Each structure stands twice: as structure tokens, then as C-alpha cells.
CSV table of C-alpha atoms and ligand atoms in Angstrom, one decimal:
chain,number,residue,atom,x,y,z
A,312,MET,CA,41.9,26.1,-52.8
A,313,ALA,CA,40.8,23.0,-54.6
A,314,ASN,CA,37.1,22.7,-55.1
A,315,PRO,CA,36.1,19.4,-53.4
A,316,GLN,CA,32.8,19.4,-55.4
A,317,SER,CA,34.7,19.2,-58.7
A,318,PRO,CA,33.9,16.0,-60.6
A,319,TYR,CA,37.4,16.1,-62.1
A,320,ALA,CA,40.6,14.6,-60.9
A,321,ILE,CA,42.6,16.2,-63.7
A,322,GLU,CA,41.8,19.2,-66.0
A,323,CYS,CA,44.3,20.0,-68.7
A,324,MET,CA,43.8,23.3,-70.5
A,325,GLY,CA,46.0,23.6,-73.5
A,326,ILE,CA,49.2,22.2,-71.9
A,327,THR,CA,52.2,22.2,-74.3
A,328,ARG,CA,55.7,21.1,-73.7
A,329,LYS,CA,58.6,22.1,-76.0
A,330,PHE,CA,62.1,20.8,-76.0
A,331,GLY,CA,64.0,23.5,-77.9
A,332,SER,CA,62.0,24.0,-81.1
A,333,PHE,CA,60.5,20.5,-80.8
A,334,THR,CA,57.0,20.2,-79.5
A,335,ALA,CA,56.6,17.0,-77.5
A,336,VAL,CA,53.1,17.8,-76.3
A,337,ASP,CA,50.9,20.1,-78.3
A,338,ASN,CA,48.0,22.0,-76.7
A,339,LEU,CA,46.5,19.1,-74.8
A,340,THR,CA,43.0,19.8,-73.4
A,341,LEU,CA,41.1,17.0,-71.6
A,342,ARG,CA,39.5,16.2,-68.3
A,343,VAL,CA,39.8,13.0,-66.3
A,344,LYS,CA,36.9,12.3,-63.9
A,345,LYS,CA,37.4,11.4,-60.3
A,346,GLY,CA,37.5,7.6,-59.9
A,347,GLU,CA,38.2,6.9,-63.6
A,348,LEU,CA,40.7,4.4,-65.0
A,349,PHE,CA,41.8,6.6,-67.9
A,350,GLY,CA,44.2,5.4,-70.6
A,351,PHE,CA,46.7,7.3,-72.7
A,352,LEU,CA,47.3,5.2,-75.8
A,353,GLY,CA,49.9,6.3,-78.4
A,354,PRO,CA,52.8,5.0,-80.4
A,355,ASN,CA,56.5,5.6,-79.3
A,356,GLY,CA,57.2,9.2,-79.0
A,357,ALA,CA,53.6,10.3,-78.9
A,358,GLY,CA,54.1,12.4,-75.8
A,359,LYS,CA,52.6,10.1,-73.2
A,360,THR,CA,55.5,10.2,-70.7
A,361,THR,CA,56.0,13.9,-71.3
A,362,THR,CA,52.4,14.4,-70.4
A,363,ILE,CA,52.7,12.3,-67.3
A,364,ASN,CA,55.9,14.1,-66.3
A,365,MET,CA,54.1,17.5,-66.5
A,366,LEU,CA,51.1,16.3,-64.6
A,367,THR,CA,53.3,14.8,-61.8
A,368,THR,CA,55.3,18.1,-61.6
A,369,LEU,CA,58.6,16.6,-62.8
A,370,ILE,CA,58.8,19.0,-65.7
A,371,ARG,CA,56.9,22.3,-66.3
A,372,PRO,CA,54.5,22.9,-69.2
A,373,THR,CA,55.9,25.5,-71.6
A,374,GLU,CA,52.3,26.8,-72.0
A,375,GLY,CA,48.9,26.1,-70.7
A,376,LYS,CA,47.4,25.3,-67.3
A,377,ALA,CA,46.3,22.2,-65.5
A,378,LEU,CA,44.6,21.3,-62.3
A,379,VAL,CA,45.6,18.0,-60.7
A,380,ALA,CA,43.5,16.9,-57.7
A,381,GLY,CA,42.1,20.3,-57.9
A,382,PHE,CA,45.4,22.1,-57.4
A,383,ASP,CA,47.2,24.3,-59.9
A,384,LEU,CA,50.2,22.5,-61.4
A,385,ALA,CA,52.4,25.6,-61.7
A,386,GLU,CA,51.4,27.3,-58.4
A,387,GLN,CA,50.7,24.4,-56.0
A,388,GLY,CA,53.2,21.7,-56.9
A,389,ALA,CA,53.7,20.5,-53.4
A,390,LEU,CA,50.0,20.0,-52.9
A,391,VAL,CA,49.7,18.2,-56.2
A,392,ARG,CA,52.6,15.9,-55.2
A,393,SER,CA,51.0,15.1,-51.8
A,394,ARG,CA,47.8,13.8,-53.7
A,395,ILE,CA,49.4,11.8,-56.4
A,396,GLY,CA,51.5,8.6,-56.7
A,397,VAL,CA,53.6,7.6,-59.7
A,398,VAL,CA,54.7,4.2,-61.1
A,399,PRO,CA,57.4,5.4,-63.6
A,400,GLN,CA,58.2,3.8,-67.0
A,401,SER,CA,61.5,2.4,-65.7
A,402,PHE,CA,62.2,1.0,-62.2
A,403,ALA,CA,63.1,3.9,-59.9
A,404,LEU,CA,63.7,2.2,-56.6
A,405,PHE,CA,66.9,1.1,-55.0
A,406,GLU,CA,67.9,-2.4,-56.2
A,407,GLU,CA,70.2,-2.9,-53.2
A,408,LEU,CA,67.4,-2.3,-50.8
A,409,THR,CA,64.6,-4.7,-49.8
A,410,PRO,CA,60.9,-3.8,-50.3
A,411,ILE,CA,60.6,-2.9,-46.6
A,412,GLU,CA,63.7,-0.7,-46.8
A,413,ASN,CA,62.6,1.0,-50.1
A,414,LEU,CA,59.2,1.9,-48.6
A,415,TRP,CA,60.8,3.1,-45.3
A,416,TYR,CA,63.1,5.3,-47.3
A,417,LEU,CA,60.1,6.8,-49.3
A,418,GLY,CA,58.2,7.2,-46.0
A,419,GLU,CA,61.1,9.4,-44.7
A,420,LEU,CA,61.0,11.4,-48.0
A,421,TYR,CA,57.3,12.0,-47.6
A,422,GLU,CA,57.9,12.8,-43.9
A,423,MET,CA,55.3,10.3,-42.9
A,424,ASP,CA,55.1,9.1,-39.3
A,425,ARG,CA,56.7,5.8,-38.7
A,426,GLN,CA,53.6,4.0,-37.4
A,427,THR,CA,51.7,4.9,-40.6
A,428,VAL,CA,54.6,3.8,-42.7
A,429,ALA,CA,54.8,0.4,-40.9
A,430,LYS,CA,51.1,-0.1,-41.3
A,431,ARG,CA,50.9,0.9,-44.9
A,432,THR,CA,54.0,-1.1,-45.8
A,433,GLU,CA,52.5,-4.3,-44.5
A,434,GLU,CA,49.1,-3.6,-46.1
A,435,LEU,CA,50.6,-2.7,-49.5
A,436,LEU,CA,53.1,-5.5,-49.7
A,437,LYS,CA,50.2,-7.9,-49.1
A,438,ILE,CA,48.1,-6.2,-51.7
A,439,VAL,CA,50.9,-6.5,-54.3
A,440,THR,CA,51.7,-10.1,-53.1
A,441,LEU,CA,55.3,-9.3,-52.1
A,442,TYR,CA,54.9,-9.7,-48.4
A,443,ASP,CA,56.8,-13.0,-48.3
A,444,LYS,CA,59.6,-11.2,-50.2
A,445,LYS,CA,59.7,-8.2,-48.0
A,446,ASP,CA,63.3,-8.8,-46.8
A,447,VAL,CA,64.8,-9.8,-50.1
A,448,GLN,CA,66.9,-7.4,-52.2
A,449,SER,CA,64.7,-5.8,-54.9
A,450,GLY,CA,67.5,-6.1,-57.5
A,451,THR,CA,67.0,-9.9,-57.5
A,452,PHE,CA,63.3,-9.5,-58.5
A,453,SER,CA,61.7,-10.4,-61.8
A,454,GLY,CA,60.2,-7.6,-64.0
A,455,GLY,CA,56.7,-8.3,-62.7
A,456,MET,CA,57.8,-8.2,-59.0
A,457,LYS,CA,59.7,-4.9,-59.5
A,458,GLN,CA,56.6,-3.4,-61.1
A,459,ARG,CA,54.4,-4.6,-58.3
A,460,LEU,CA,56.9,-3.1,-55.8
A,461,SER,CA,56.7,0.2,-57.8
A,462,VAL,CA,52.9,0.1,-57.4
A,463,ALA,CA,53.3,-0.3,-53.6
A,464,ALA,CA,55.7,2.6,-53.5
A,465,GLY,CA,53.4,4.8,-55.6
A,466,LEU,CA,50.6,4.1,-53.1
A,467,LEU,CA,52.5,4.5,-49.9
A,468,HIS,CA,51.2,8.0,-49.0
A,469,SER,CA,47.6,7.0,-50.0
A,470,PRO,CA,47.3,9.2,-53.1
A,471,GLN,CA,44.0,10.0,-54.8
A,472,ILE,CA,45.5,9.7,-58.2
A,473,LEU,CA,47.9,7.0,-59.4
A,474,PHE,CA,49.9,7.6,-62.6
A,475,MET,CA,51.2,4.4,-64.2
A,476,ASP,CA,53.5,4.8,-67.2
A,477,GLU,CA,53.4,1.6,-69.3
A,478,PRO,CA,53.4,-0.6,-66.3
A,479,THR,CA,53.1,-3.9,-68.2
A,480,THR,CA,55.6,-3.3,-71.0
A,481,GLY,CA,58.2,-6.1,-71.1
A,482,LEU,CA,56.3,-8.3,-68.6
A,483,ASP,CA,55.2,-11.9,-69.3
A,484,PRO,CA,51.5,-12.6,-69.8
A,485,GLN,CA,50.9,-13.8,-66.2
A,486,SER,CA,52.6,-10.7,-64.8
A,487,ARG,CA,50.6,-8.5,-67.2
A,488,ILE,CA,47.3,-10.0,-66.2
A,489,ALA,CA,48.2,-9.8,-62.5
A,490,LEU,CA,49.2,-6.1,-62.8
A,491,ARG,CA,46.0,-5.3,-64.7
A,492,GLU,CA,43.9,-7.0,-62.1
A,493,LEU,CA,45.7,-5.1,-59.4
A,494,THR,CA,45.2,-1.8,-61.2
A,495,GLN,CA,41.5,-2.5,-61.5
A,496,GLN,CA,41.2,-3.5,-57.9
A,497,LEU,CA,42.9,-0.2,-56.8
A,498,ASN,CA,40.6,1.7,-59.1
A,499,GLN,CA,37.6,0.0,-57.5
A,500,THR,CA,38.7,1.3,-54.1
A,501,GLY,CA,38.2,4.8,-55.6
A,502,ILE,CA,41.7,5.8,-56.8
A,503,THR,CA,41.8,7.6,-60.1
A,504,VAL,CA,44.3,5.8,-62.4
A,505,ILE,CA,46.1,7.3,-65.4
A,506,TYR,CA,47.4,4.4,-67.4
A,507,THR,CA,49.7,4.8,-70.4
A,508,THR,CA,50.2,1.9,-72.8
A,509,HIS,CA,50.7,1.1,-76.5
A,510,ASP,CA,48.9,-2.2,-76.0
A,511,MET,CA,45.5,-1.6,-77.6
A,512,ASP,CA,44.0,-4.8,-76.3
A,513,GLU,CA,45.0,-3.8,-72.8
A,514,ALA,CA,43.5,-0.4,-73.1
A,515,ASP,CA,40.4,-1.9,-74.4
A,516,LYS,CA,40.2,-4.4,-71.6
A,517,ILE,CA,40.7,-2.1,-68.6
A,518,CYS,CA,40.4,1.6,-69.4
A,519,GLN,CA,37.0,3.2,-69.0
A,520,ARG,CA,38.0,6.0,-71.4
A,521,ILE,CA,41.0,6.3,-73.7
A,522,ALA,CA,42.8,9.3,-75.1
A,523,ILE,CA,44.7,8.4,-78.3
A,524,MET,CA,47.8,10.6,-78.7
A,525,ASP,CA,50.2,10.9,-81.6
A,526,HIS,CA,52.9,13.4,-82.4
A,527,GLY,CA,52.1,15.2,-79.1
A,528,LYS,CA,48.4,15.8,-80.1
A,529,LEU,CA,45.2,14.4,-78.8
A,530,LYS,CA,43.7,12.6,-81.8
A,531,ALA,CA,40.6,11.0,-80.2
A,532,LEU,CA,39.0,10.5,-76.8
A,533,GLY,CA,36.2,8.3,-75.6
A,534,THR,CA,35.2,4.9,-74.4
A,535,SER,CA,36.4,2.1,-76.5
A,536,LYS,CA,32.9,1.7,-77.9
A,537,GLU,CA,32.8,5.4,-78.8
A,538,LEU,CA,36.2,5.3,-80.4
A,539,LYS,CA,35.2,2.3,-82.6
A,540,GLU,CA,32.1,4.2,-83.7
A,541,TYR,CA,34.0,7.4,-84.2
A,542,ALA,CA,36.5,5.7,-86.6
A,543,GLY,CA,33.5,4.4,-88.5
A,544,HIS,CA,34.5,0.8,-88.3
A,545,SER,CA,32.2,-2.0,-89.0
A,546,HIS,CA,31.4,-5.4,-87.6
A,547,LYS,CA,32.3,-8.4,-89.7
A,548,ILE,CA,29.9,-11.3,-90.2
A,549,ILE,CA,31.6,-14.4,-91.7
A,550,LEU,CA,29.6,-17.2,-93.0
A,551,GLU,CA,30.6,-20.5,-94.6
A,552,LEU,CA,27.8,-21.5,-97.0
A,553,ASP,CA,27.7,-24.8,-98.9
A,554,HIS,CA,26.4,-22.8,-101.9
A,555,HIS,CA,25.5,-19.3,-102.8
A,556,ASP,CA,25.1,-17.0,-105.9
A,557,GLY,CA,24.9,-13.3,-106.6
A,558,LYS,CA,21.2,-13.1,-105.8
A,559,LEU,CA,21.5,-14.8,-102.5
A,560,LEU,CA,24.4,-12.5,-101.5
A,561,GLU,CA,22.3,-9.5,-102.4
A,562,GLU,CA,19.5,-10.8,-100.2
A,563,LEU,CA,21.8,-11.3,-97.3
A,564,LYS,CA,23.1,-7.8,-97.7
A,565,LYS,CA,19.6,-6.4,-97.6
A,566,LEU,CA,18.6,-8.5,-94.7
A,567,THR,CA,21.5,-7.3,-92.5
A,568,ASP,CA,21.7,-3.7,-93.8
A,569,ALA,CA,25.3,-4.5,-94.7
A,570,ILE,CA,27.5,-1.9,-96.3
A,571,SER,CA,29.3,-4.6,-98.3
A,572,VAL,CA,29.3,-8.2,-99.1
A,573,THR,CA,32.2,-10.2,-100.5
A,574,SER,CA,32.8,-13.9,-101.1
A,575,GLU,CA,35.7,-16.2,-101.6
A,576,GLY,CA,34.8,-19.8,-102.3
A,577,LYS,CA,32.4,-20.9,-99.6
A,578,MET,CA,33.2,-18.0,-97.3
A,579,VAL,CA,31.0,-14.9,-97.3
A,580,GLU,CA,31.9,-11.7,-95.5
A,581,LEU,CA,29.3,-9.1,-94.6
A,582,ARG,CA,30.3,-5.7,-93.1
A,583,VAL,CA,27.6,-4.0,-91.0
A,584,LYS,CA,27.9,-0.6,-89.3
A,585,LYS,CA,25.4,-1.4,-86.6
A,586,LEU,CA,24.8,-4.9,-85.4
A,587,ARG,CA,21.1,-5.5,-84.9
A,588,HIS,CA,20.2,-7.8,-82.1
A,589,ASP,CA,18.1,-10.1,-84.4
A,590,VAL,CA,20.8,-10.5,-87.0
A,591,VAL,CA,21.8,-14.1,-86.1
A,592,HIS,CA,18.2,-15.2,-86.1
A,593,LYS,CA,17.3,-13.5,-89.4
A,594,LEU,CA,20.3,-15.0,-91.2
A,595,THR,CA,19.9,-18.5,-89.9
A,596,ASP,CA,16.2,-18.4,-90.6
A,597,TYR,CA,16.6,-17.1,-94.1
A,598,LEU,CA,19.4,-19.6,-95.0
A,599,TYR,CA,17.4,-22.5,-93.5
A,600,ARG,CA,14.4,-21.6,-95.6
A,601,HIS,CA,16.5,-21.4,-98.7
A,602,ASP,CA,18.1,-24.7,-98.0
A,603,VAL,CA,21.6,-23.3,-97.6
A,604,GLU,CA,23.8,-25.2,-95.1
A,605,VAL,CA,25.9,-23.0,-92.8
A,606,GLY,CA,29.3,-24.1,-91.6
A,607,GLU,CA,31.3,-21.5,-89.8
A,608,PHE,CA,29.3,-18.5,-88.5
A,609,ASN,CA,31.3,-15.8,-86.8
A,610,ILE,CA,30.6,-12.2,-85.9
A,611,SER,CA,33.6,-10.0,-84.9
A,612,GLU,CA,33.6,-6.5,-83.4
A,613,PRO,CA,35.8,-3.9,-84.9
A,614,THR,CA,39.1,-3.8,-82.9
A,615,LEU,CA,40.7,-0.9,-81.2
A,616,GLU,CA,43.7,-1.7,-83.3
A,617,GLU,CA,41.8,-0.8,-86.4
A,618,VAL,CA,40.7,2.5,-84.8
A,619,PHE,CA,44.3,3.2,-83.6
A,620,ILE,CA,45.8,2.7,-87.1
A,621,THR,CA,43.1,4.8,-88.6
A,622,VAL,CA,43.8,7.6,-86.2
A,623,THR,CA,47.6,7.4,-86.0
A,624,LYS,CA,48.3,6.0,-89.6
A,625,LYS,CA,50.8,3.3,-90.4
A,626,GLU,CA,54.2,5.0,-90.6
A,627,LEU,CA,56.9,3.8,-88.3
A,628,ARG,CA,58.1,6.0,-85.5
A,629,ASP,CA,61.8,6.8,-84.7
B,2175,ATP,N1,64.2,15.8,-72.4
B,2175,ATP,C1,63.9,15.7,-73.7
B,2175,ATP,N2,64.6,16.4,-74.6
B,2175,ATP,C2,64.3,16.4,-75.9
B,2175,ATP,N3,63.3,15.6,-76.4
B,2175,ATP,C3,62.5,14.9,-75.6
B,2175,ATP,C4,62.8,14.9,-74.2
B,2175,ATP,N4,61.9,14.1,-73.6
B,2175,ATP,C5,61.1,13.6,-74.6
B,2175,ATP,N5,61.5,14.1,-75.8
B,2175,ATP,C6,60.9,13.8,-77.1
B,2175,ATP,O1,59.5,14.1,-77.0
B,2175,ATP,C7,58.8,13.1,-77.7
B,2175,ATP,C8,57.7,12.5,-76.8
B,2175,ATP,O2,58.4,11.6,-75.9
B,2175,ATP,P1,57.7,10.8,-74.8
B,2175,ATP,O3,58.7,10.1,-74.0
B,2175,ATP,O4,56.7,11.7,-74.1
B,2175,ATP,O5,56.8,9.7,-75.7
B,2175,ATP,P2,56.0,8.5,-75.2
B,2175,ATP,O6,54.7,8.6,-75.8
B,2175,ATP,O7,56.1,8.3,-73.8
B,2175,ATP,O8,56.8,7.3,-76.0
B,2175,ATP,P3,57.1,5.8,-75.5
B,2175,ATP,O9,55.9,5.0,-75.8
B,2175,ATP,O10,58.3,5.4,-76.4
B,2175,ATP,O11,57.5,5.8,-74.0
B,2175,ATP,C9,59.8,12.2,-78.3
B,2175,ATP,O12,60.0,12.5,-79.7
B,2175,ATP,C10,61.0,12.4,-77.5
B,2175,ATP,O13,62.2,12.1,-78.2
B,2176,MG,MG1,56.9,6.8,-72.5
């Protein structure tokens, strides 16, 4: 039986999936905590969908073991399926049916009682803001509407864990933002969300922890902050100074504990590993006392994209 005390929604212990001699997912070990919004980030072909397909019992791992909602993937598939919802990478509902009909059909598949289906359908179509389109054929919907309908379908049987495979790919910015907000709202109601994307900015914005996968392997795992520290990236301080010389640049470097200082014309760039809270004050004070006028003053964090490229390298994927 599943251990209700377990803090984990998912525990993967060395799961591997081979297609012939090709290894799509290679010895993946990780844990997702209950209630987490957990991201799988990786380039095309990294193995994200294959991982999701294994964890949702669509395909079997070639090796390894995993517990999903506390149940063994290989031995207790039906119990796993009853606790999870899936929003697949491509639209998997009937285009010729309306939202109401699609959800009714799913309710029959899940063998849910009709009263519960009616109640959930109304609730969910309101949550995903499709209630006024409940009787319109889904095939006529925009990409964003179809994805929101897929979310409603994934939630029909009140799962504990929702798997979302690149839910925002191909959507316009408004639909992407709406879907991200919806995902966060759902997560705040206690649903664990597994979210795959290759949009680093998106992962950075919404995921509490991120696993970076490449070539089937787990390359890095942590919060966005931890990943940025792990990859050893630095903050950038950009200053526009009306004048400077080598001595002044050396002083600025010392003052900020920078690892490097470079300049081009009036622009000076300092790279610091750890941003100290008093750095702005120290710099402005020093420059003021030395009669240097400051134009632009900009501090930027390392981006997850820099981490991603460090971890996954730059070569293009097939
Ligand atoms: N049924 C299959 N037969 C053979 N190879 C497969 C099969 N399914 C996936 N693969 C291969 O496994 C690798 C991982 O694919 P997967 O779809 O899991 O990647 P992904 O990270 O989801 O990529 P994307 O971002 O493009 O969706 C790819 O090289 C893919 O071609
Ligand atoms: Mg995929």
C-alpha cells in the first residue's frame, strides 16, 4: 500500500527506457515532493515526454522502479492512473465534440458517477474560462482554448498529480501567461504539477524546482537559484562612467569583490559571484567621492539560459 506519510509525490529510482538499442531515458533518479510545481527542462529529444509517458503508465520502463502517488508503477498501474491527470503534448480530445461532451465521455471512461461528472464539468469549465463555450465544437477552438480544455480534462477525476507536457508551446503570449497562471492556481490548491518545457524563462518563473535533462540523463536539479549558483554564473554590474582609468577600475573591482572588470568606452562591466547587499551604496558613494559621474547603472542576475547552455552545451539537436 502507498504510505500516506511519504513526503513524495513521485520517486524515480534509476528508470531507464530503451527503444531498440537507443536509450531515450537513462537511469533517472529523482524525487518530486507532494505539492511541488516541478519542471523538466530539456532540449528536443532530451527524454522529457518519454519520462512522462513512463510515469503516467503509457509505456513501461525497461529498467528501474518508480513510485507515483505512492504506488508502484509496474505493479499498481491502475491505482497510479486513478491518482494522476495528464495534459499531453498534443491535443488528445475529440475535435468534433464540445467541451461538455468530451468531459462526459472521459467521465464514462473513468467510470465516474454522472452527478460528480456534471458538477466537476461545470466547476472545471469555469476554472479554465471555457464555460461560455461549453457547447461549441472543440475543433473550432484556438490553441490556447484547446490547451485549457485539456487541463480541464486532466483534472476531471480530481487527481493528486497533474502531468503537463509542454502545455504552452505554440501559444501566443496571452495564452501562455493565462495557462501559467492557471497552473500556479491549481498548484496552490495542493495539486502536485509536473511541467515540461524548453522555455527557460517559463521554468524560472513558475517552477519551484527544475530538473535539466539532456540525452536522456539528468544533468542538474534544484531551484532556479541553486542551478544558477551550481553553474557558477555571475551577476553583471554595468556602469556608464563619464571618465575612468586603470586605477579606478582596479578600485571598483576590489570594492565589489568582482572576478573581472572590463571596459569599452564609457561602459564598465564588473562580474561578481555573490552580490552583496551594500554594493550599490558602496559604488555610488565611491564614485561620487571621486567625482565620477554615473549614467547607466544596471545589475543583472545570471539567467537560467546561461545555466542551461552550460549544462546542455550548444550543439543543435535532430
Ligand atoms: N517510440 C519511440 N521509438 C523510438 N524512439 C523514440 C520513441 N519515442 C521517443 N523516441 C526517441 O527518444 C528520444 C527522446 O524523445 P522524447 O520525445 O522523450 O524527447 P522530449 O524531451 O520530449 O523532446 P521534445 O522537446 O521534442 O518534445 C528522442 O531521440 C526520440 O526520437
Ligand atoms: Mg516532448
